[in-house]
mmCIF file of N, CA and C in Angstrom:
data_model
loop_
_atom_site.group_PDB
_atom_site.id
_atom_site.type_symbol
_atom_site.label_atom_id
_atom_site.label_comp_id
_atom_site.label_asym_id
_atom_site.label_seq_id
_atom_site.Cartn_x
_atom_site.Cartn_y
_atom_site.Cartn_z
ATOM 1 N N MET A 14 -72.393 -128.653 -108.006
ATOM 2 C CA MET A 14 -71.716 -128.548 -109.254
ATOM 3 C C MET A 14 -72.373 -129.479 -110.268
ATOM 4 N N GLN A 15 -72.297 -129.102 -111.540
ATOM 5 C CA GLN A 15 -72.944 -129.885 -112.597
ATOM 6 C C GLN A 15 -72.100 -131.101 -112.940
ATOM 7 N N ASN A 16 -72.820 -132.096 -113.402
ATOM 8 C CA ASN A 16 -72.160 -133.310 -113.842
ATOM 9 C C ASN A 16 -71.414 -132.998 -115.136
ATOM 10 N N PRO A 17 -70.100 -133.276 -115.243
ATOM 11 C CA PRO A 17 -69.342 -132.942 -116.448
ATOM 12 C C PRO A 17 -69.828 -133.702 -117.689
ATOM 13 N N ILE A 18 -70.409 -134.856 -117.530
ATOM 14 C CA ILE A 18 -70.894 -135.612 -118.688
ATOM 15 C C ILE A 18 -72.144 -134.936 -119.253
ATOM 16 N N ALA A 19 -73.035 -134.448 -118.373
ATOM 17 C CA ALA A 19 -74.258 -133.786 -118.816
ATOM 18 C C ALA A 19 -73.936 -132.504 -119.563
ATOM 19 N N VAL A 20 -72.951 -131.751 -119.095
ATOM 20 C CA VAL A 20 -72.551 -130.508 -119.764
ATOM 21 C C VAL A 20 -71.940 -130.824 -121.123
ATOM 22 N N LYS A 21 -71.177 -131.875 -121.191
ATOM 23 C CA LYS A 21 -70.532 -132.246 -122.452
ATOM 24 C C LYS A 21 -71.565 -132.715 -123.485
ATOM 25 N N ASP A 22 -72.667 -133.354 -123.078
ATOM 26 C CA ASP A 22 -73.680 -133.867 -123.999
ATOM 27 C C ASP A 22 -74.641 -132.786 -124.477
ATOM 28 N N GLN A 23 -74.757 -131.664 -123.818
ATOM 29 C CA GLN A 23 -75.706 -130.611 -124.211
ATOM 30 C C GLN A 23 -75.423 -130.077 -125.617
ATOM 31 N N PRO A 24 -74.228 -129.705 -125.986
ATOM 32 C CA PRO A 24 -74.001 -129.230 -127.350
ATOM 33 C C PRO A 24 -74.301 -130.312 -128.389
ATOM 34 N N LYS A 25 -74.046 -131.570 -128.080
ATOM 35 C CA LYS A 25 -74.316 -132.644 -129.015
ATOM 36 C C LYS A 25 -75.825 -132.794 -129.220
ATOM 37 N N ALA A 26 -76.608 -132.691 -128.157
ATOM 38 C CA ALA A 26 -78.058 -132.792 -128.256
ATOM 39 C C ALA A 26 -78.628 -131.625 -129.050
ATOM 40 N N ALA A 27 -78.093 -130.439 -128.848
ATOM 41 C CA ALA A 27 -78.554 -129.274 -129.602
ATOM 42 C C ALA A 27 -78.211 -129.429 -131.076
ATOM 43 N N LEU A 28 -77.047 -129.968 -131.347
ATOM 44 C CA LEU A 28 -76.633 -130.183 -132.741
ATOM 45 C C LEU A 28 -77.547 -131.206 -133.414
ATOM 46 N N VAL A 29 -77.898 -132.263 -132.712
ATOM 47 C CA VAL A 29 -78.806 -133.274 -133.263
ATOM 48 C C VAL A 29 -80.177 -132.662 -133.509
ATOM 49 N N LEU A 30 -80.665 -131.851 -132.576
ATOM 50 C CA LEU A 30 -81.961 -131.194 -132.721
ATOM 51 C C LEU A 30 -81.966 -130.255 -133.920
ATOM 52 N N VAL A 31 -80.919 -129.469 -134.080
ATOM 53 C CA VAL A 31 -80.833 -128.545 -135.229
ATOM 54 C C VAL A 31 -80.757 -129.336 -136.532
ATOM 55 N N THR A 32 -79.997 -130.429 -136.534
ATOM 56 C CA THR A 32 -79.874 -131.248 -137.736
ATOM 57 C C THR A 32 -81.225 -131.851 -138.123
ATOM 58 N N VAL A 33 -81.948 -132.398 -137.145
ATOM 59 C CA VAL A 33 -83.262 -132.970 -137.421
ATOM 60 C C VAL A 33 -84.218 -131.893 -137.918
ATOM 61 N N LEU A 34 -84.178 -130.731 -137.296
ATOM 62 C CA LEU A 34 -85.041 -129.628 -137.716
ATOM 63 C C LEU A 34 -84.727 -129.199 -139.149
ATOM 64 N N LEU A 35 -83.454 -129.108 -139.466
ATOM 65 C CA LEU A 35 -83.070 -128.732 -140.835
ATOM 66 C C LEU A 35 -83.507 -129.788 -141.842
ATOM 67 N N TRP A 36 -83.392 -131.082 -141.506
ATOM 68 C CA TRP A 36 -83.850 -132.137 -142.406
ATOM 69 C C TRP A 36 -85.355 -132.064 -142.620
ATOM 70 N N LEU A 37 -86.083 -131.762 -141.562
ATOM 71 C CA LEU A 37 -87.538 -131.604 -141.701
ATOM 72 C C LEU A 37 -87.880 -130.428 -142.608
ATOM 73 N N LEU A 38 -87.138 -129.349 -142.479
ATOM 74 C CA LEU A 38 -87.368 -128.187 -143.352
ATOM 75 C C LEU A 38 -87.029 -128.503 -144.804
ATOM 76 N N VAL A 39 -85.965 -129.267 -145.024
ATOM 77 C CA VAL A 39 -85.599 -129.666 -146.389
ATOM 78 C C VAL A 39 -86.698 -130.554 -146.985
ATOM 79 N N ALA A 40 -87.218 -131.487 -146.208
ATOM 80 C CA ALA A 40 -88.281 -132.368 -146.692
ATOM 81 C C ALA A 40 -89.546 -131.569 -146.997
ATOM 82 N N ALA A 41 -89.895 -130.631 -146.127
ATOM 83 C CA ALA A 41 -91.077 -129.797 -146.370
ATOM 84 C C ALA A 41 -90.878 -128.954 -147.623
ATOM 85 N N SER A 42 -89.683 -128.433 -147.799
ATOM 86 C CA SER A 42 -89.386 -127.630 -148.990
ATOM 87 C C SER A 42 -89.508 -128.478 -150.257
ATOM 88 N N ALA A 43 -89.017 -129.717 -150.204
ATOM 89 C CA ALA A 43 -89.112 -130.606 -151.369
ATOM 90 C C ALA A 43 -90.567 -130.910 -151.695
ATOM 91 N N LEU A 44 -91.374 -131.151 -150.674
ATOM 92 C CA LEU A 44 -92.793 -131.407 -150.912
ATOM 93 C C LEU A 44 -93.485 -130.184 -151.525
ATOM 94 N N LEU A 45 -93.115 -129.002 -151.081
ATOM 95 C CA LEU A 45 -93.707 -127.787 -151.646
ATOM 96 C C LEU A 45 -93.280 -127.583 -153.101
ATOM 97 N N VAL A 46 -92.060 -127.947 -153.432
ATOM 98 C CA VAL A 46 -91.603 -127.862 -154.823
ATOM 99 C C VAL A 46 -92.405 -128.818 -155.695
ATOM 100 N N VAL A 47 -92.609 -130.037 -155.204
ATOM 101 C CA VAL A 47 -93.404 -131.014 -155.955
ATOM 102 C C VAL A 47 -94.821 -130.494 -156.153
ATOM 103 N N ARG A 48 -95.402 -129.921 -155.114
ATOM 104 C CA ARG A 48 -96.774 -129.393 -155.196
ATOM 105 C C ARG A 48 -96.864 -128.246 -156.202
ATOM 106 N N SER A 49 -95.918 -127.320 -156.140
ATOM 107 C CA SER A 49 -95.974 -126.177 -157.071
ATOM 108 C C SER A 49 -95.739 -126.624 -158.511
ATOM 109 N N THR A 50 -94.885 -127.619 -158.724
ATOM 110 C CA THR A 50 -94.671 -128.154 -160.070
ATOM 111 C C THR A 50 -95.944 -128.803 -160.590
ATOM 112 N N HIS A 51 -96.607 -129.557 -159.730
ATOM 113 C CA HIS A 51 -97.870 -130.190 -160.120
ATOM 114 C C HIS A 51 -98.923 -129.135 -160.470
ATOM 115 N N ASP A 52 -99.038 -128.104 -159.631
ATOM 116 C CA ASP A 52 -100.000 -127.030 -159.898
ATOM 117 C C ASP A 52 -99.694 -126.314 -161.213
ATOM 118 N N ALA A 53 -98.403 -126.111 -161.491
ATOM 119 C CA ALA A 53 -98.016 -125.451 -162.741
ATOM 120 C C ALA A 53 -98.386 -126.313 -163.945
ATOM 121 N N ARG A 54 -98.193 -127.620 -163.827
ATOM 122 C CA ARG A 54 -98.552 -128.514 -164.946
ATOM 123 C C ARG A 54 -100.060 -128.533 -165.171
ATOM 124 N N ILE A 55 -100.820 -128.545 -164.104
ATOM 125 C CA ILE A 55 -102.283 -128.520 -164.228
ATOM 126 C C ILE A 55 -102.720 -127.209 -164.886
ATOM 127 N N ALA A 56 -102.147 -126.090 -164.449
ATOM 128 C CA ALA A 56 -102.510 -124.790 -165.028
ATOM 129 C C ALA A 56 -102.133 -124.731 -166.511
ATOM 130 N N TYR A 57 -100.972 -125.275 -166.873
ATOM 131 C CA TYR A 57 -100.549 -125.285 -168.275
ATOM 132 C C TYR A 57 -101.494 -126.144 -169.111
ATOM 133 N N PHE A 58 -101.903 -127.292 -168.589
ATOM 134 C CA PHE A 58 -102.847 -128.151 -169.297
ATOM 135 C C PHE A 58 -104.168 -127.428 -169.521
ATOM 136 N N GLN A 59 -104.651 -126.718 -168.500
ATOM 137 C CA GLN A 59 -105.899 -125.967 -168.638
ATOM 138 C C GLN A 59 -105.745 -124.848 -169.664
ATOM 139 N N LEU A 60 -104.598 -124.184 -169.654
ATOM 140 C CA LEU A 60 -104.350 -123.116 -170.627
ATOM 141 C C LEU A 60 -104.369 -123.660 -172.047
ATOM 142 N N GLU A 61 -103.700 -124.777 -172.279
ATOM 143 C CA GLU A 61 -103.688 -125.367 -173.622
ATOM 144 C C GLU A 61 -105.082 -125.831 -174.037
ATOM 145 N N SER A 62 -105.827 -126.350 -173.099
ATOM 146 C CA SER A 62 -107.196 -126.771 -173.389
ATOM 147 C C SER A 62 -108.053 -125.574 -173.793
ATOM 148 N N LEU A 63 -107.898 -124.473 -173.076
ATOM 149 C CA LEU A 63 -108.663 -123.266 -173.400
ATOM 150 C C LEU A 63 -108.224 -122.661 -174.737
ATOM 151 N N ARG A 64 -106.936 -122.744 -175.031
ATOM 152 C CA ARG A 64 -106.460 -122.246 -176.330
ATOM 153 C C ARG A 64 -107.047 -123.077 -177.471
ATOM 154 N N ARG A 65 -107.086 -124.396 -177.280
ATOM 155 C CA ARG A 65 -107.669 -125.272 -178.301
ATOM 156 C C ARG A 65 -109.152 -124.948 -178.490
ATOM 157 N N GLU A 66 -109.852 -124.753 -177.384
ATOM 158 C CA GLU A 66 -111.274 -124.418 -177.459
ATOM 159 C C GLU A 66 -111.482 -123.069 -178.131
ATOM 160 N N ALA A 67 -110.603 -122.097 -177.855
ATOM 161 C CA ALA A 67 -110.709 -120.788 -178.495
ATOM 162 C C ALA A 67 -110.518 -120.903 -180.004
ATOM 163 N N GLY A 68 -109.591 -121.743 -180.433
ATOM 164 C CA GLY A 68 -109.398 -121.960 -181.872
ATOM 165 C C GLY A 68 -110.622 -122.570 -182.523
ATOM 166 N N GLU A 69 -111.207 -123.549 -181.848
ATOM 167 C CA GLU A 69 -112.422 -124.177 -182.381
ATOM 168 C C GLU A 69 -113.573 -123.175 -182.441
ATOM 169 N N LEU A 70 -113.693 -122.348 -181.425
ATOM 170 C CA LEU A 70 -114.756 -121.340 -181.426
ATOM 171 C C LEU A 70 -114.531 -120.286 -182.511
ATOM 172 N N GLU A 71 -113.280 -119.976 -182.787
ATOM 173 C CA GLU A 71 -112.976 -119.012 -183.848
ATOM 174 C C GLU A 71 -113.375 -119.576 -185.212
ATOM 175 N N VAL A 72 -113.121 -120.865 -185.432
ATOM 176 C CA VAL A 72 -113.540 -121.514 -186.680
ATOM 177 C C VAL A 72 -115.060 -121.505 -186.785
ATOM 178 N N GLN A 73 -115.730 -121.833 -185.692
ATOM 179 C CA GLN A 73 -117.196 -121.844 -185.687
ATOM 180 C C GLN A 73 -117.749 -120.437 -185.935
ATOM 181 N N ARG A 74 -117.108 -119.427 -185.366
ATOM 182 C CA ARG A 74 -117.542 -118.037 -185.585
ATOM 183 C C ARG A 74 -117.430 -117.675 -187.068
ATOM 184 N N GLY A 75 -116.336 -118.085 -187.694
ATOM 185 C CA GLY A 75 -116.165 -117.820 -189.125
ATOM 186 C C GLY A 75 -117.248 -118.494 -189.955
ATOM 187 N N GLN A 76 -117.599 -119.711 -189.573
ATOM 188 C CA GLN A 76 -118.662 -120.413 -190.286
ATOM 189 C C GLN A 76 -120.000 -119.705 -190.114
ATOM 190 N N TYR A 77 -120.273 -119.222 -188.900
ATOM 191 C CA TYR A 77 -121.525 -118.507 -188.665
ATOM 192 C C TYR A 77 -121.571 -117.174 -189.418
ATOM 193 N N LEU A 78 -120.435 -116.489 -189.499
ATOM 194 C CA LEU A 78 -120.407 -115.239 -190.269
ATOM 195 C C LEU A 78 -120.660 -115.508 -191.746
ATOM 196 N N LEU A 79 -120.087 -116.582 -192.257
ATOM 197 C CA LEU A 79 -120.318 -116.946 -193.653
ATOM 198 C C LEU A 79 -121.789 -117.295 -193.873
ATOM 199 N N GLU A 80 -122.366 -118.036 -192.953
ATOM 200 C CA GLU A 80 -123.773 -118.396 -193.058
ATOM 201 C C GLU A 80 -124.664 -117.155 -192.981
ATOM 202 N N GLN A 81 -124.314 -116.237 -192.088
ATOM 203 C CA GLN A 81 -125.096 -115.011 -191.960
ATOM 204 C C GLN A 81 -125.036 -114.180 -193.244
ATOM 205 N N SER A 82 -123.853 -114.077 -193.825
ATOM 206 C CA SER A 82 -123.748 -113.298 -195.066
ATOM 207 C C SER A 82 -124.519 -113.971 -196.201
ATOM 208 N N THR A 83 -124.577 -115.295 -196.177
ATOM 209 C CA THR A 83 -125.342 -116.015 -197.195
ATOM 210 C C THR A 83 -126.840 -115.762 -197.031
ATOM 211 N N TRP A 84 -127.324 -115.859 -195.802
ATOM 212 C CA TRP A 84 -128.752 -115.656 -195.551
ATOM 213 C C TRP A 84 -129.166 -114.204 -195.766
ATOM 214 N N ALA A 85 -128.265 -113.268 -195.551
ATOM 215 C CA ALA A 85 -128.610 -111.855 -195.661
ATOM 216 C C ALA A 85 -128.222 -111.253 -197.013
ATOM 217 N N ALA A 86 -127.852 -112.074 -197.966
ATOM 218 C CA ALA A 86 -127.467 -111.561 -199.289
ATOM 219 C C ALA A 86 -128.651 -110.828 -199.924
ATOM 220 N N TYR A 87 -128.347 -109.714 -200.551
ATOM 221 C CA TYR A 87 -129.397 -108.872 -201.131
ATOM 222 C C TYR A 87 -130.228 -109.632 -202.157
ATOM 223 N N SER A 88 -129.578 -110.418 -202.992
ATOM 224 C CA SER A 88 -130.312 -111.149 -204.038
ATOM 225 C C SER A 88 -131.267 -112.169 -203.421
ATOM 226 N N ARG A 89 -130.856 -112.820 -202.340
ATOM 227 C CA ARG A 89 -131.728 -113.789 -201.678
ATOM 228 C C ARG A 89 -132.923 -113.098 -201.037
ATOM 229 N N VAL A 90 -132.687 -111.981 -200.367
ATOM 230 C CA VAL A 90 -133.776 -111.244 -199.720
ATOM 231 C C VAL A 90 -134.768 -110.745 -200.767
ATOM 232 N N GLU A 91 -134.242 -110.230 -201.872
ATOM 233 C CA GLU A 91 -135.121 -109.740 -202.926
ATOM 234 C C GLU A 91 -135.943 -110.881 -203.538
ATOM 235 N N LYS A 92 -135.321 -112.019 -203.748
ATOM 236 C CA LYS A 92 -136.029 -113.166 -204.313
ATOM 237 C C LYS A 92 -137.144 -113.627 -203.373
ATOM 238 N N LEU A 93 -136.865 -113.703 -202.075
ATOM 239 C CA LEU A 93 -137.887 -114.101 -201.109
ATOM 240 C C LEU A 93 -139.020 -113.078 -201.035
ATOM 241 N N ALA A 94 -138.670 -111.792 -201.125
ATOM 242 C CA ALA A 94 -139.699 -110.748 -201.080
ATOM 243 C C ALA A 94 -140.646 -110.867 -202.266
ATOM 244 N N VAL A 95 -140.112 -111.144 -203.426
ATOM 245 C CA VAL A 95 -140.948 -111.254 -204.624
ATOM 246 C C VAL A 95 -141.752 -112.551 -204.609
ATOM 247 N N GLU A 96 -141.117 -113.669 -204.312
ATOM 248 C CA GLU A 96 -141.785 -114.974 -204.418
ATOM 249 C C GLU A 96 -142.732 -115.266 -203.258
ATOM 250 N N LYS A 97 -142.288 -115.057 -202.060
ATOM 251 C CA LYS A 97 -143.109 -115.456 -200.915
ATOM 252 C C LYS A 97 -144.024 -114.351 -200.413
ATOM 253 N N LEU A 98 -143.555 -113.121 -200.446
ATOM 254 C CA LEU A 98 -144.355 -112.009 -199.919
ATOM 255 C C LEU A 98 -145.088 -111.235 -201.015
ATOM 256 N N HIS A 99 -144.832 -111.592 -202.249
ATOM 257 C CA HIS A 99 -145.465 -110.948 -203.402
ATOM 258 C C HIS A 99 -145.251 -109.429 -203.379
ATOM 259 N N MET A 100 -144.051 -109.042 -203.062
ATOM 260 C CA MET A 100 -143.709 -107.611 -203.056
ATOM 261 C C MET A 100 -143.190 -107.242 -204.442
ATOM 262 N N ARG A 101 -143.286 -105.966 -204.774
ATOM 263 C CA ARG A 101 -142.784 -105.490 -206.058
ATOM 264 C C ARG A 101 -142.319 -104.054 -205.880
ATOM 265 N N LEU A 102 -141.552 -103.589 -206.826
ATOM 266 C CA LEU A 102 -141.117 -102.189 -206.793
ATOM 267 C C LEU A 102 -142.296 -101.310 -207.201
ATOM 268 N N PRO A 103 -142.473 -100.191 -206.518
ATOM 269 C CA PRO A 103 -143.585 -99.309 -206.892
ATOM 270 C C PRO A 103 -143.300 -98.615 -208.228
ATOM 271 N N ASP A 104 -144.372 -98.266 -208.916
ATOM 272 C CA ASP A 104 -144.246 -97.511 -210.166
ATOM 273 C C ASP A 104 -143.761 -96.108 -209.840
ATOM 274 N N ALA A 105 -143.185 -95.464 -210.843
ATOM 275 C CA ALA A 105 -142.702 -94.101 -210.649
ATOM 276 C C ALA A 105 -143.860 -93.160 -210.341
ATOM 277 N N ALA A 106 -145.034 -93.420 -210.868
ATOM 278 C CA ALA A 106 -146.191 -92.558 -210.640
ATOM 279 C C ALA A 106 -146.697 -92.658 -209.202
ATOM 280 N N SER A 107 -146.515 -93.805 -208.571
ATOM 281 C CA SER A 107 -147.013 -93.966 -207.204
ATOM 282 C C SER A 107 -145.968 -93.615 -206.153
ATOM 283 N N THR A 108 -144.780 -93.174 -206.575
ATOM 284 C CA THR A 108 -143.738 -92.788 -205.620
ATOM 285 C C THR A 108 -143.912 -91.304 -205.277
ATOM 286 N N ILE A 109 -143.915 -91.006 -203.998
ATOM 287 C CA ILE A 109 -144.069 -89.634 -203.522
ATOM 288 C C ILE A 109 -142.799 -89.227 -202.796
ATOM 289 N N MET A 110 -142.224 -88.114 -203.190
ATOM 290 C CA MET A 110 -141.018 -87.584 -202.551
ATOM 291 C C MET A 110 -141.418 -86.716 -201.369
ATOM 292 N N VAL A 111 -140.797 -86.919 -200.247
ATOM 293 C CA VAL A 111 -141.103 -86.156 -199.027
ATOM 294 C C VAL A 111 -139.931 -85.218 -198.766
ATOM 295 N N GLN A 112 -140.253 -83.963 -198.544
ATOM 296 C CA GLN A 112 -139.218 -82.971 -198.242
ATOM 297 C C GLN A 112 -138.949 -82.950 -196.732
ATOM 298 N N PRO A 113 -137.724 -82.867 -196.317
ATOM 299 C CA PRO A 113 -137.423 -82.834 -194.889
ATOM 300 C C PRO A 113 -137.814 -81.515 -194.241
#
C-alpha cells in the first residue's frame, strides 16, 4: 500500500510545478513584449530617418530641375551657339525645302 503522506503531497508538487511553469511563461512573454516594443521603436526611427532623407532629396531634385532649366534655356543656348561656335541663321536663299 502507498504511503498516505506521499499521496497527499503529489497534488501539491504538481501545483507548485504548474505555478513555476506559468511564472516562467509570464516572464518569457514579458521579455518578448519588451523585445517587440524595442523593434517597433527602431523601425519607427528608421522610417522617420528615411522620410527626412526623402524630403531632403526632393528639395535637391527641385534645385537640379531649376538648374537644368536654366542651363537649357533657349536664349542661353542661342547665345552660346553664336558666341562660342560662331553659328548663324542661314539666309533664305541658302535654305532648301525637302519634300517628304
